Each structure stands twice: as C-alpha cells, then as structure tokens.
Coordinates of C-alpha atoms in Angstrom, one line a residue:
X438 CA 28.2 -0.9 6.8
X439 CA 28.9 2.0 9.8
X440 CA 25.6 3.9 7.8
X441 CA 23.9 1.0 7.8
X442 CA 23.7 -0.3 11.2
X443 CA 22.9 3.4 12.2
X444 CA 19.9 3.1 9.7
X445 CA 17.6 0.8 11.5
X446 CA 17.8 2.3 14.9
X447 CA 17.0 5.3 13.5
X448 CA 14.0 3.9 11.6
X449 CA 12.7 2.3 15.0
X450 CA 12.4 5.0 17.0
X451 CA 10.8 7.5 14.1
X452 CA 8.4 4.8 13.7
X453 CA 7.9 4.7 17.0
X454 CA 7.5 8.7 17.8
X455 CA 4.9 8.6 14.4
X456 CA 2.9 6.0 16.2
X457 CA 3.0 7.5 19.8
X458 CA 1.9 10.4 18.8
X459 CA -0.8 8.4 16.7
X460 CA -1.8 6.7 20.0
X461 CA -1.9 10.0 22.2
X462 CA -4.4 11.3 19.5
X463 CA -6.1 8.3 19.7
X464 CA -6.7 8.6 23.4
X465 CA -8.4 12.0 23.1
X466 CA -11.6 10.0 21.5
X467 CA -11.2 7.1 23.3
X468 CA -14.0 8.7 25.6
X469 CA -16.8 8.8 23.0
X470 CA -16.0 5.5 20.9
X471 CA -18.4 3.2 23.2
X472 CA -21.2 6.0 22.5
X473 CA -21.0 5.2 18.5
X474 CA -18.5 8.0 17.6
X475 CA -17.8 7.7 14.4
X476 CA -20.8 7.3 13.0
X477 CA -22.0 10.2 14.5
X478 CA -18.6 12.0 13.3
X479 CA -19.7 11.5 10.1
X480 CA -23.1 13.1 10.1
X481 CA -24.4 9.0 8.8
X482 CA -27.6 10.6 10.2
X483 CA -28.0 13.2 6.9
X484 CA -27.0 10.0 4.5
X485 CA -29.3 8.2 2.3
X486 CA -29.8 4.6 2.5
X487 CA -27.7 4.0 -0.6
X488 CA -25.0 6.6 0.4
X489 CA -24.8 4.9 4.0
X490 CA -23.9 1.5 2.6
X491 CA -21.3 2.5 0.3
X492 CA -19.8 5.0 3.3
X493 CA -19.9 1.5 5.0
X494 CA -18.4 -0.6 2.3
X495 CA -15.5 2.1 1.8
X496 CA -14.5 1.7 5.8
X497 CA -14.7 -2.4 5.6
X498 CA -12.6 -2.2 2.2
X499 CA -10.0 0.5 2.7
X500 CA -6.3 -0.8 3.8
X501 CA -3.8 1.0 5.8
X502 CA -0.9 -1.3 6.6
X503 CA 2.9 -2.2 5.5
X504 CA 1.6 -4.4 2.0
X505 CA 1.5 -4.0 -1.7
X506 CA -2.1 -5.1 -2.0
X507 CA -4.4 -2.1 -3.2
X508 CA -7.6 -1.8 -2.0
X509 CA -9.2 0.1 -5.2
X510 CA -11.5 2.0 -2.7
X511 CA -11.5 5.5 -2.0
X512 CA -11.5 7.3 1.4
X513 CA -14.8 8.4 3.6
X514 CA -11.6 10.9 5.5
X515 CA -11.5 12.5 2.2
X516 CA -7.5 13.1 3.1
X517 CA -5.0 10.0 4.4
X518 CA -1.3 11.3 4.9
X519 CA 1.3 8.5 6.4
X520 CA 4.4 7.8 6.7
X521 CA 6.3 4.2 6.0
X522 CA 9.1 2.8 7.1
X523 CA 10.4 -0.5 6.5
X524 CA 13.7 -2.7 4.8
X525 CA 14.7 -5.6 2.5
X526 CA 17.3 -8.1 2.2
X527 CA 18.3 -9.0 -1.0
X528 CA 20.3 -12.8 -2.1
X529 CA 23.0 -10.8 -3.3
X530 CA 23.5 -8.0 -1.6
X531 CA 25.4 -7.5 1.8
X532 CA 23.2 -4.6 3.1
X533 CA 19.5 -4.5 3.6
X534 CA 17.3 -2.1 1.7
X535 CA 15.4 1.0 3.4
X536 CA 12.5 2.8 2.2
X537 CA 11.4 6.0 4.7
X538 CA 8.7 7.8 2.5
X539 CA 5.4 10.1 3.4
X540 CA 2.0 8.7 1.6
X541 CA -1.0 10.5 0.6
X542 CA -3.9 9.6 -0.8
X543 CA -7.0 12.4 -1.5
X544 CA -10.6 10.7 -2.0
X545 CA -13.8 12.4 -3.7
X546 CA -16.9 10.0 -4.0
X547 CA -15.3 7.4 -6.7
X548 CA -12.1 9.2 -7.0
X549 CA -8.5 9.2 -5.7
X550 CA -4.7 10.2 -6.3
X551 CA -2.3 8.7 -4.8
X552 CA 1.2 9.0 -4.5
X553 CA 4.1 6.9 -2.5
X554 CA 7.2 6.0 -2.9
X555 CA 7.8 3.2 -5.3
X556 CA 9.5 -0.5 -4.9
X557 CA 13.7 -1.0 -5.0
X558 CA 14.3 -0.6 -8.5
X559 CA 17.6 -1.9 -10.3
X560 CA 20.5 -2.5 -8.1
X561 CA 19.0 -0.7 -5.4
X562 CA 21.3 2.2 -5.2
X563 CA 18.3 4.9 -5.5
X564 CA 15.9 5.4 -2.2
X565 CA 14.2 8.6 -4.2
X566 CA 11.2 6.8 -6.6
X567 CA 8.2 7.6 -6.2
X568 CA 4.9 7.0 -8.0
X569 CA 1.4 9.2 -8.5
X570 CA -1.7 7.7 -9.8
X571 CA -5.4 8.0 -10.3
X572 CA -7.7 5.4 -8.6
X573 CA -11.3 5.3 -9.8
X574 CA -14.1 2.7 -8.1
X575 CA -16.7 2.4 -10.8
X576 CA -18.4 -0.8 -9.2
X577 CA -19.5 -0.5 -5.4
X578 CA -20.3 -3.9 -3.7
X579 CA -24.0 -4.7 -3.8
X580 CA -24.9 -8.3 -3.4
X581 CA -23.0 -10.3 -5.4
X582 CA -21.4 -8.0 -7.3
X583 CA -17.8 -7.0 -5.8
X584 CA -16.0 -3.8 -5.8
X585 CA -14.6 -3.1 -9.1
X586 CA -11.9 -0.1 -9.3
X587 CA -9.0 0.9 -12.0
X588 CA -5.6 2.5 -11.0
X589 CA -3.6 4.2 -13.7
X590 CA -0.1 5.1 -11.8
X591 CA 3.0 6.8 -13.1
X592 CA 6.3 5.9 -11.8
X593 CA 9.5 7.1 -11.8
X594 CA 12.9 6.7 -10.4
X595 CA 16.4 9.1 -11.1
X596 CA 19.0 5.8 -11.6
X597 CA 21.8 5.3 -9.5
X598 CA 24.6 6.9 -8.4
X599 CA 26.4 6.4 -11.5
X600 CA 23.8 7.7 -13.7
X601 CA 21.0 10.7 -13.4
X602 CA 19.1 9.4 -15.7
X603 CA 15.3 9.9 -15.1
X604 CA 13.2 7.0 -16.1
X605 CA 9.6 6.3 -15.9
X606 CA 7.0 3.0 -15.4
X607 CA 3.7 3.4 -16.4
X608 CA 1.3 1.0 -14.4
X609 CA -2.5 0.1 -15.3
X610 CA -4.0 -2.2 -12.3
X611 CA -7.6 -3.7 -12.5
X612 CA -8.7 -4.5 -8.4
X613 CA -11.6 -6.5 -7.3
X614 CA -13.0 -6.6 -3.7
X615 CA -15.7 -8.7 -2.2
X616 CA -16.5 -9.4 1.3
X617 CA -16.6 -12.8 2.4
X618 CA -17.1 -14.2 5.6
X619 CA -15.5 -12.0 8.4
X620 CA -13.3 -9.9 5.9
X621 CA -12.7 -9.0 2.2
X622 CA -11.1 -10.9 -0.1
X623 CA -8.8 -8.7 -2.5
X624 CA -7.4 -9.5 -6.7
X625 CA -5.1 -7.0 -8.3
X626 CA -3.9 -7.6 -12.0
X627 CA -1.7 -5.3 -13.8
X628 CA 0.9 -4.8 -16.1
X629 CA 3.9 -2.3 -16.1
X630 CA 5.4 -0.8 -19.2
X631 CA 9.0 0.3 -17.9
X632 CA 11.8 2.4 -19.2
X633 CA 14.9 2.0 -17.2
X634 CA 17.7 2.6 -19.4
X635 CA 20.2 1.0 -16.2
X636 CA 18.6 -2.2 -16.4
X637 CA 21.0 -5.2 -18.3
X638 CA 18.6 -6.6 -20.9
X639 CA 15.0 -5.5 -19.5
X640 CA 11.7 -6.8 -19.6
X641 CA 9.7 -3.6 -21.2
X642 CA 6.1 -5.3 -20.1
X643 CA 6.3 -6.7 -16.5
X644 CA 2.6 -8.6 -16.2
X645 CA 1.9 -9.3 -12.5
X646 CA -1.1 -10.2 -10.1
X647 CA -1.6 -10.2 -6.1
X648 CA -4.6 -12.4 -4.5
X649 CA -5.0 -11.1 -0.8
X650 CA -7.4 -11.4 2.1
X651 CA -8.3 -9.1 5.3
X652 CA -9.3 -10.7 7.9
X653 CA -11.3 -7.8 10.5
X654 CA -11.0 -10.0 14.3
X655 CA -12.7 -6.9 15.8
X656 CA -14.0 -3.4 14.2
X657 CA -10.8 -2.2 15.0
X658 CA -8.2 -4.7 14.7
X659 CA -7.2 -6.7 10.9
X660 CA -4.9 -9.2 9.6
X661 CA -4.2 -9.3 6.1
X662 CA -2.6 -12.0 4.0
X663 CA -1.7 -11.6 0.5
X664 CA 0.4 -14.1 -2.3
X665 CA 2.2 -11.6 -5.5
X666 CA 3.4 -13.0 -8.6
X667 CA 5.3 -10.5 -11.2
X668 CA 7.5 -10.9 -14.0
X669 CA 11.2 -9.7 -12.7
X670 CA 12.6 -6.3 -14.3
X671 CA 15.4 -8.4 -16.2
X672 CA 14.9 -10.8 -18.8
X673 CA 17.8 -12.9 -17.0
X674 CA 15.9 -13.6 -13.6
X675 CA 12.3 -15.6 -13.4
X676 CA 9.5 -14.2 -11.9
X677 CA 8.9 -12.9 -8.2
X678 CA 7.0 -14.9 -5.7
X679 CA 6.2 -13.4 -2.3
X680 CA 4.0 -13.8 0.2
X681 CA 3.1 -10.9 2.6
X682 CA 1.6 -10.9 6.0
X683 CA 0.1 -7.7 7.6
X684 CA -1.8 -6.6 10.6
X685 CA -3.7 -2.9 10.8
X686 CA -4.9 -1.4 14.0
X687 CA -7.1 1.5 14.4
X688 CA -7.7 2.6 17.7
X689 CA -9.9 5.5 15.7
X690 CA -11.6 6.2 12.8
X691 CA -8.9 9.1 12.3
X692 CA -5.7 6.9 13.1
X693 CA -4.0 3.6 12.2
X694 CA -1.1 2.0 11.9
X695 CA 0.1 -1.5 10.3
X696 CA 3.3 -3.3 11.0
X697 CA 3.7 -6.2 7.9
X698 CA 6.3 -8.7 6.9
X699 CA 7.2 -9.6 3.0
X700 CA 9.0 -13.1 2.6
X701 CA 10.6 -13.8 -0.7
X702 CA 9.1 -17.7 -1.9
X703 CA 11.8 -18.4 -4.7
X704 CA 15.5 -17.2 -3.9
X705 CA 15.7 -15.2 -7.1
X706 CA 18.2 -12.0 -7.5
X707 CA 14.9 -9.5 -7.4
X708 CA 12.8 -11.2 -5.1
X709 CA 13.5 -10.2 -1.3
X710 CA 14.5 -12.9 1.0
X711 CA 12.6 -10.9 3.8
X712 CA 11.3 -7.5 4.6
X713 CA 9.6 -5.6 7.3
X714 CA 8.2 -2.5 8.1
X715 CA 5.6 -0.2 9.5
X716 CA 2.9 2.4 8.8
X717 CA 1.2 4.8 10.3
X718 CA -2.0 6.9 8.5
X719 CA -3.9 9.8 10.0
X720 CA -7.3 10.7 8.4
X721 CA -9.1 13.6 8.2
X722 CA -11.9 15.9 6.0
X723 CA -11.6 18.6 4.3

C-alpha cells in the first residue's frame, strides 16, 4: 500500500513537469500563431490542391489525448513522441493500476508505426506490455466517402511475477473517420487473437468495437467521447463496456496534451470501475 500511495504523487508532478515544459515551448510560438503560423510552417504554399486537403484532413482527424479510440490517420509532424500517464481501479482488487509509458508514432504519406504500451493484462501484476503496429490510411475523406485505414498491431506482455513467460496478442483493427458537423465521428472494429498461457480458461479470439466522436470547440481546443465494447480475456467474465471521456489541447501545432477519464459501465472483474490519466505529445519533421 506504502508503494502505492507514493505512486500517484509521483505520477502528478511528472505529468505535470512533461506538460510545463510542453507549455513553455508552446509560448515561444505563441508570437506568430495570430499571423497563420502553421500553415506557413508547413510550406502549404508549395502543396497541390489535392495534397493541401488531405494535409488538412490529417490535422482535423489525428487524436492526441488519454483514450483507446484510434484515429487511423497518419501524422503531417512526420514524428509524435509522448508520454502517458494514468491509473485504474479494478472490482476486485485493493490497489489501483498505473501505466507510465513513452509513445511514438512515425508517419510517411499513408503510413505509420506505432508503438505504446499496451492495456492491464491478466491479474495486473505486469506494468512492462507493450505493442508495435503498422497503420496504413488507404481511403482519404473526400465528400462522402470517410477515412478508411487498417492497423495490424503486435502485442506482447512478459506474465507476472510468478511466471516469465513471454506471450503475444496479435490485433487486426479496421477504423473509419468522417467529419460531421463541428468534429469527426470515429468506428474501430477489430479482433485480437491472444496467447496468454496465465490466463484461467481464455478466450483465444477477443472481437471488440469502439464508436467515438471529437468534438473541435475551437482550432485548438477538443472534446472527445467514445463508448468500447470487447469480449473479456476469460471465458468466465462477460464482455467489457466502457465509456471514455477526453479533452485534447494544443496550444501549437508542435504540442498537445489530453487529460481523459475511462468509467467501467457493467461492474465486471476486467472492466475498470474508473480510470484517469494524462498525455502529452510533441511533434516534429524529420
């Protein structure tokens, strides 16, 4: 418990120094943002009509904040490294959950890896899962026709304590995104084929889908909503219903940062009964 309580102060004030020093950076192009900056940035001026739409598309679609919804859109920065903080509660568990982890994703045109650390698997006990995967946007928004993007991801986690076993998920996600109104509305369906050994009777396919909207209030200020529905790992629990709420701030084209809350909807013994937690992205070209 002693660990524990030291945990979450600790989180604070890293997620706090990350997003200072976010904000100070910030400030240095604060001077130029009224004058168009990031268009100019970006050399828009050299860009086809065509190329300038999708550049546009990619910056209204893209999502950097504390939620499981996947945009399917590669990156105009070229390069996003963050950092994410955040905890869960659990029905039956006494202590909360903590995930500290960097993320990265690198864009070209159409393309992307990404890699993050991965969801509480099994009891919990292991804080060291990650994932990798490869994000490809073959559909770009043009009239009615939404964003259509695939994400093949790789998974794996290294047991608990009691075990070293290594064990690995293999995810395939299709992602849709159309703009609608003042935002874009998001749908993610995948399904996971999973191989952990530590798991009391498992579920070797784990369907699951996540419907989600951003809502931009300003050009640099969003709130995002999103509803998730998955099978649970073990055969013994029903499925996960959550609901995630999200805001994402960028005071910058190059910076932004995204506190988020997760609410578990159905008490079950995998599905969180709340969560929290923060991140902050930088961006930047290569």
């Amino acid at each position: 418990m002693k660990s524990g309580k030291l945990t979450m102060p600790m989180l604070v004030c890293l997620a706090a120094v990350v997003c200072l020093a976010g904000s100070v950076w910030a400030a240095e192009g604060a001077a130029c943002k009224g004058a168009g900056c990031c268009k100019s940035c970006e050399h828009k001026g050299n860009l086809t009509k065509e190329e300038a739409e999708k550049y546009a598309q990619t910056e209204r679609q893209t999502i950097y904040s504390y939620t499981s919804l996947v945009d399917g859109t590669p990156d105009n920065r070229l390069i996003a490294i963050g950092a994410r903080f955040g905890y869960e509660t659990f029905r039956n568990d006494q202590q909360p959950h903590f995930s500290v982890g960097p993320e990265l994703k690198v864009s070209y045109k159409d393309f992307a890896i990404r890699t993050h650390a991965t969801e509480r698997i099994g009891d919990g006990s292991s804080y060291n899962d990650a994932a990798i995967g490869w994000q490809q946007r073959w559909v770009t928004e043009s009239g009615n026709m939404p964003t259509l993007s695939t994400l093949l991801e790789v998974g794996y986690s290294r047991g608990t304590h009691h075990t070293k076993d290594i064990n690995v998920d293999i995810k395939i996600m299709g992602i849709a995104a159309k703009n609608i109104w003042r935002g874009t509305a998001y749908a993610n369906v995948w399904g996971t084929v999973a191989n952990e050994s530590y798991i009391h009777n498992e579920r070797r396919f784990q369907p699951g889908m996540m419907l989600g909207y951003k809502w931009r209030t300003c050009e640099q200020f969003s709130l995002i909503g999103a509803y998730g529905l998955k099978a649970a790992r073990s055969k013994d629990t029903h499925v996960i219903n959550t609901l995630e709420l999200a805001a994402e701030y960028r005071p910058t084209s190059y910076f932004s940062v995204g506190p988020g809350i997760v609410i578990g909807l159905d008490g079950g013994e995998e599905t969180p009964t709340f969560g929290a937690g923060i991140t902050s992205t930088f961006r930047f070209g290569f």
